[in-house]
């Protein structure tokens, strides 16, 4: 593969310099092609713009090689297309009110991985533990949080993997949830502060049998259940503040979690998954940081630059692009569910022609997160 990429790079460079060499050879027939190319290589090898261009070119070649390998059925690189994966047969939970992918709170990690297989990613969340993700190309997507004893104390899914002892499942309407779970919480207390929940009704939270149950609704699909988060009361009680103290690990965790949540949502709508892009992630991070430091919330920054201006300034080439912003949600999950209920942001998440996504998070002085998603296609 490396030899192929180097060979392709060589021919591109040769094509670029051919016109120049042709002109020079007309006035000086003694210059040989090989010597000229060697001289030009010495001239450009320290040029930073050329170095970056070659790096981007190699990334593009990698993507081309992956696509080629997929068509040929070879093992050059992992497949990126999502082959259908069988959905598990969901059983009624035996110990808890809810289960996710037949996994329940307080199951062990060993028990969970016998069902879910190997994890795909593990990143820090707002509870000071890791969200460990399990999926097959984002199908059967589950996020699991383990305590220090490797027991499950947190569960989440935004796919059709919800089972309950009272009939609530993915796609149930809000009225069924109200009938079975009763009156939701209107606030949650942290220390000396009582935090009121948003009245947009994108979610409802319940405290039942020492479990905080957050039920998320899709307001664009008749207020039906679209996701669920289960948090043990002991884990929630350990979180003393509404916003978790900002750290670099938490920032990175929120970024990757929001990326994974986006891809898991796209799979629900039979869309291809997006590829993570480190370059546009930096563009997104800078905008989140600018908003956090300067206390504003807008797609246009204080210099009047649009998302497209900022991407072009960072040498991101695109044929189409979009940006999503969220602010104040204390986790990537709540940020994602809010974006899915906002029509413009939802359209970006479910835009079939987008290919790449970078997510950037920053925190203000109160540890409140700002989330920026930059989508684009070449």
XYZ file of C-alpha atoms in Angstrom:
378
model
C 0.000 0.000 0.000
C 2.792 2.442 0.921
C 4.586 1.681 -2.335
C 1.370 2.300 -4.258
C 0.831 5.644 -2.549
C 4.434 6.714 -3.108
C 4.195 5.738 -6.760
C 0.971 7.715 -7.190
C 2.566 10.681 -5.427
C 5.552 10.496 -7.764
C 3.390 10.554 -10.886
C 1.350 13.492 -9.584
C 4.526 15.436 -8.909
C 5.849 14.454 -12.346
C 2.609 15.656 -13.987
C 2.832 18.959 -12.099
C 6.374 19.666 -13.225
C 6.039 18.306 -16.780
C 5.082 21.597 -18.379
C 7.937 23.421 -16.665
C 10.465 20.737 -17.636
C 9.220 20.691 -21.232
C 9.794 24.416 -21.580
C 13.222 24.242 -19.992
C 14.328 21.334 -22.176
C 13.614 23.422 -25.309
C 16.251 25.947 -24.272
C 18.732 23.568 -22.704
C 18.698 20.086 -24.231
C 21.430 18.832 -21.881
C 19.209 18.727 -18.769
C 18.085 15.194 -18.166
C 14.600 14.482 -16.809
C 15.808 12.560 -13.782
C 18.249 15.248 -12.723
C 15.621 17.973 -13.151
C 13.090 16.153 -11.007
C 15.778 15.598 -8.355
C 16.604 19.306 -8.326
C 12.912 20.244 -8.046
C 12.404 17.764 -5.222
C 15.232 19.373 -3.263
C 13.655 22.791 -3.812
C 10.200 21.877 -2.612
C 10.842 19.339 0.122
C 11.101 21.988 2.850
C 8.049 23.921 1.662
C 5.384 23.653 4.397
C 2.478 24.164 2.007
C 3.697 21.323 -0.174
C 4.214 19.064 2.850
C 0.646 19.632 3.991
C -0.696 19.172 0.459
C 1.105 15.851 0.134
C -0.257 14.750 3.519
C -3.802 15.547 2.389
C -3.132 13.805 -0.917
C -2.015 10.660 0.908
C -5.163 10.723 3.024
C -7.206 10.919 -0.185
C -5.238 8.004 -1.626
C -5.976 6.007 1.530
C -9.693 6.636 1.047
C -9.424 5.645 -2.635
C -7.611 2.469 -1.649
C -10.327 1.591 0.862
C -13.011 2.064 -1.773
C -11.019 -0.018 -4.237
C -10.486 -2.796 -1.715
C -14.200 -2.852 -0.951
C -15.005 -3.354 -4.653
C -12.337 -6.018 -5.052
C -13.190 -7.785 -1.806
C -9.551 -7.690 -0.671
C -8.056 -7.138 2.765
C -6.135 -3.978 1.848
C -8.208 -1.961 4.324
C -11.341 -2.367 6.479
C -14.674 -2.001 4.717
C -16.519 1.238 5.304
C -19.890 0.185 3.878
C -22.461 -0.973 6.388
C -23.493 -4.528 5.723
C -26.789 -5.483 7.400
C -26.381 -6.871 10.916
C -29.063 -8.971 12.536
C -30.982 -7.248 15.319
C -31.046 -9.195 18.603
C -34.248 -10.786 19.825
C -35.174 -8.592 22.779
C -36.235 -10.336 25.976
C -38.263 -8.866 28.836
C -35.809 -7.806 31.559
C -35.805 -10.037 34.604
C -34.176 -7.840 37.253
C -34.734 -4.244 36.160
C -37.545 -2.208 34.635
C -35.539 -1.653 31.423
C -32.839 -3.436 29.505
C -30.787 -2.335 26.498
C -29.727 -5.019 23.995
C -30.703 -7.520 26.732
C -28.191 -5.893 29.109
C -29.326 -4.527 32.484
C -27.864 -2.288 35.161
C -25.557 -4.148 37.548
C -24.703 -6.872 35.047
C -20.961 -7.432 34.916
C -18.667 -6.371 32.110
C -17.982 -10.021 31.366
C -21.714 -10.720 31.036
C -22.197 -7.659 28.856
C -19.385 -8.492 26.458
C -20.614 -12.044 26.035
C -23.669 -10.408 24.467
C -22.187 -7.244 22.915
C -18.786 -8.457 21.787
C -15.662 -6.307 21.832
C -15.904 -2.591 22.513
C -15.179 -0.001 19.823
C -14.270 3.035 21.907
C -13.967 4.129 25.543
C -14.043 7.823 26.471
C -14.559 9.854 29.625
C -18.065 11.096 30.398
C -19.640 13.603 32.783
C -19.861 11.053 35.606
C -16.106 10.551 35.817
C -16.336 7.077 34.279
C -16.020 6.017 30.671
C -18.725 5.493 28.099
C -17.709 2.264 26.374
C -19.354 1.862 22.971
C -20.394 -1.386 21.308
C -21.713 -1.736 17.763
C -21.207 -3.381 14.389
C -20.529 -0.520 11.975
C -22.848 1.560 14.199
C -25.643 -0.990 14.018
C -26.912 -2.304 17.387
C -25.310 0.740 19.018
C -24.996 0.719 22.829
C -23.040 2.854 25.302
C -22.169 1.238 28.645
C -20.672 2.745 31.807
C -18.834 0.477 34.261
C -17.884 1.228 37.864
C -14.586 0.243 39.475
C -15.951 -3.250 40.105
C -16.791 -3.680 36.402
C -20.509 -3.565 37.095
C -22.818 -1.681 34.755
C -24.021 1.591 36.293
C -24.978 3.436 33.070
C -26.641 2.438 29.789
C -27.732 4.287 26.653
C -29.010 3.539 23.164
C -30.695 5.562 20.426
C -31.633 2.487 18.394
C -34.371 -0.123 18.557
C -32.766 -2.075 21.408
C -35.021 -1.044 24.314
C -37.021 -3.624 26.220
C -39.068 -3.205 29.395
C -41.303 -5.126 31.751
C -44.141 -2.649 31.122
C -44.175 -2.635 27.321
C -42.290 0.635 26.707
C -39.968 0.295 23.726
C -38.347 2.275 20.946
C -41.209 3.934 19.061
C -43.670 4.009 21.980
C -45.565 7.280 22.217
C -45.336 9.732 25.099
C -48.798 8.832 26.402
C -47.747 5.211 26.951
C -44.669 6.382 28.879
C -46.797 8.667 31.065
C -49.290 5.881 31.787
C -46.561 3.452 32.810
C -43.987 5.683 34.524
C -46.173 8.428 35.981
C -45.143 12.019 36.579
C -41.602 12.886 35.448
C -39.135 14.896 37.499
C -39.197 18.641 36.916
C -35.698 19.249 38.290
C -32.660 17.618 39.797
C -30.815 18.791 42.886
C -27.056 19.171 42.982
C -25.588 20.463 46.223
C -27.364 23.687 47.130
C -28.741 24.227 43.613
C -31.970 22.906 42.132
C -31.652 22.654 38.344
C -34.935 22.965 36.434
C -35.300 20.883 33.293
C -35.935 22.483 29.927
C -39.652 22.757 29.201
C -39.233 21.857 25.529
C -40.126 18.303 26.525
C -37.452 16.714 24.355
C -36.945 14.287 27.218
C -38.472 13.248 30.515
C -36.558 11.971 33.538
C -37.895 9.568 36.146
C -36.450 8.181 39.375
C -37.703 4.620 39.792
C -36.140 1.828 41.886
C -32.912 3.777 42.409
C -32.483 4.370 38.688
C -32.602 7.697 36.872
C -34.413 6.934 33.622
C -34.152 9.565 30.879
C -36.565 8.929 28.030
C -35.874 10.943 24.867
C -38.586 11.736 22.322
C -38.432 12.425 18.609
C -40.675 15.445 18.180
C -40.480 15.043 14.407
C -41.897 11.531 14.609
C -45.030 12.099 16.681
C -43.271 12.333 20.054
C -42.199 8.713 20.049
C -39.423 7.215 22.167
C -36.154 7.560 20.276
C -33.556 6.853 22.987
C -33.112 5.960 26.639
C -30.426 6.562 29.265
C -30.280 4.597 32.525
C -28.103 5.880 35.379
C -27.847 4.244 38.789
C -28.817 6.554 41.652
C -25.482 5.956 43.362
C -23.622 7.149 40.263
C -25.839 10.225 39.886
C -25.410 11.063 43.566
C -21.623 11.035 43.157
C -21.928 13.845 40.607
C -22.014 16.820 42.944
C -22.443 19.571 40.365
C -24.683 19.859 37.338
C -21.666 20.617 35.125
C -18.586 18.451 35.439
C -15.240 20.201 35.889
C -13.672 20.757 32.487
C -10.635 18.697 31.502
C -8.952 17.848 28.212
C -10.062 14.223 28.585
C -13.688 15.255 29.073
C -13.481 17.555 26.052
C -12.166 14.722 23.903
C -14.765 12.361 25.339
C -17.646 14.675 24.458
C -16.255 15.113 20.930
C -16.001 11.421 20.113
C -19.290 10.625 21.836
C -21.133 13.225 19.759
C -19.519 11.803 16.619
C -20.576 8.247 17.487
C -24.102 9.335 18.419
C -24.435 11.078 15.059
C -23.425 7.976 13.132
C -25.708 5.760 15.208
C -28.597 8.123 14.401
C -27.783 8.068 10.673
C -27.947 4.276 10.678
C -31.513 4.437 11.992
C -32.448 6.311 8.822
C -30.523 3.983 6.480
C -27.807 6.558 5.788
C -24.090 5.943 5.387
C -21.816 6.743 8.306
C -19.542 9.780 8.367
C -15.758 9.703 8.533
C -13.959 11.551 11.324
C -11.819 14.421 10.049
C -9.059 15.804 12.285
C -8.569 18.962 10.230
C -12.156 20.159 10.517
C -12.214 19.066 14.158
C -9.644 21.768 14.821
C -11.835 24.303 13.002
C -14.768 23.262 15.179
C -12.701 23.369 18.381
C -11.482 26.878 17.655
C -15.041 28.131 17.181
C -16.241 26.466 20.387
C -13.299 27.986 22.240
C -13.990 31.427 20.769
C -17.640 31.272 21.868
C -16.711 30.013 25.346
C -14.065 32.672 25.962
C -16.022 35.577 24.476
C -19.433 34.574 25.828
C -21.496 34.387 22.629
C -23.374 31.695 20.722
C -23.608 32.086 16.962
C -22.607 30.497 13.677
C -21.007 33.840 12.771
C -17.977 34.708 14.886
C -17.083 38.156 16.202
C -15.067 38.874 13.056
C -18.098 38.234 10.888
C -16.842 34.900 9.554
C -19.345 32.198 8.651
C -18.632 28.478 9.178
C -17.664 28.292 5.504
C -15.222 31.199 5.890
C -13.588 29.496 8.856
C -13.278 26.181 7.038
C -11.741 27.804 3.959
C -9.356 29.761 6.176
C -8.184 26.412 7.570
C -7.685 25.003 4.054
C -10.674 22.665 4.273
C -11.857 22.103 0.701
C -15.510 21.217 0.249
C -18.332 21.167 -2.254
C -20.963 21.303 0.488
C -20.733 21.916 4.224
C -22.818 22.546 7.315
C -22.475 23.390 10.982
C -24.369 22.452 14.152
C -23.990 24.285 17.461
C -25.179 23.377 20.948
C -24.558 25.053 24.270
C -25.248 24.284 27.919
C -26.251 20.615 27.741
C -24.219 18.839 30.389
C -23.421 15.826 28.201
C -22.952 14.856 24.583
C -26.075 12.684 24.791
C -28.343 15.556 25.772
C -26.669 17.786 23.177
C -27.261 15.209 20.445
C -30.889 14.606 21.364
C -31.511 18.356 21.366
C -29.941 18.726 17.923
C -32.089 15.923 16.555
C -35.196 17.839 17.664
C -34.111 21.056 15.942
C -35.110 20.870 12.292
C -32.071 22.653 10.784
C -29.575 20.721 12.895
C -31.440 17.476 12.236
C -31.171 18.089 8.491
C -27.394 18.384 8.805
C -27.158 15.168 10.843
C -29.320 13.331 8.298
C -27.909 14.948 5.142
C -27.244 11.957 2.896
C -24.505 13.685 0.884
C -22.227 14.622 3.792
C -19.137 12.419 4.083
C -16.979 13.903 6.851
C -17.508 15.248 10.363
C -15.339 16.884 12.968
C -16.572 17.800 16.456
C -14.999 20.448 18.663
C -15.883 21.109 22.321
C -14.772 23.850 24.697
C -15.818 24.899 28.196
C -16.383 28.350 29.639
C -15.275 29.448 33.099
C -18.336 27.728 34.623
C -17.489 24.408 32.901
C -20.498 24.798 30.615
C -19.741 23.056 27.289
C -20.012 24.523 23.808
C -20.369 21.956 21.012
C -19.555 22.576 17.342
C -20.094 20.028 14.572
C -18.657 20.746 11.120
C -19.896 18.518 8.279
C -18.612 18.545 4.704
C -18.118 16.679 1.468
C -15.476 17.093 -1.237
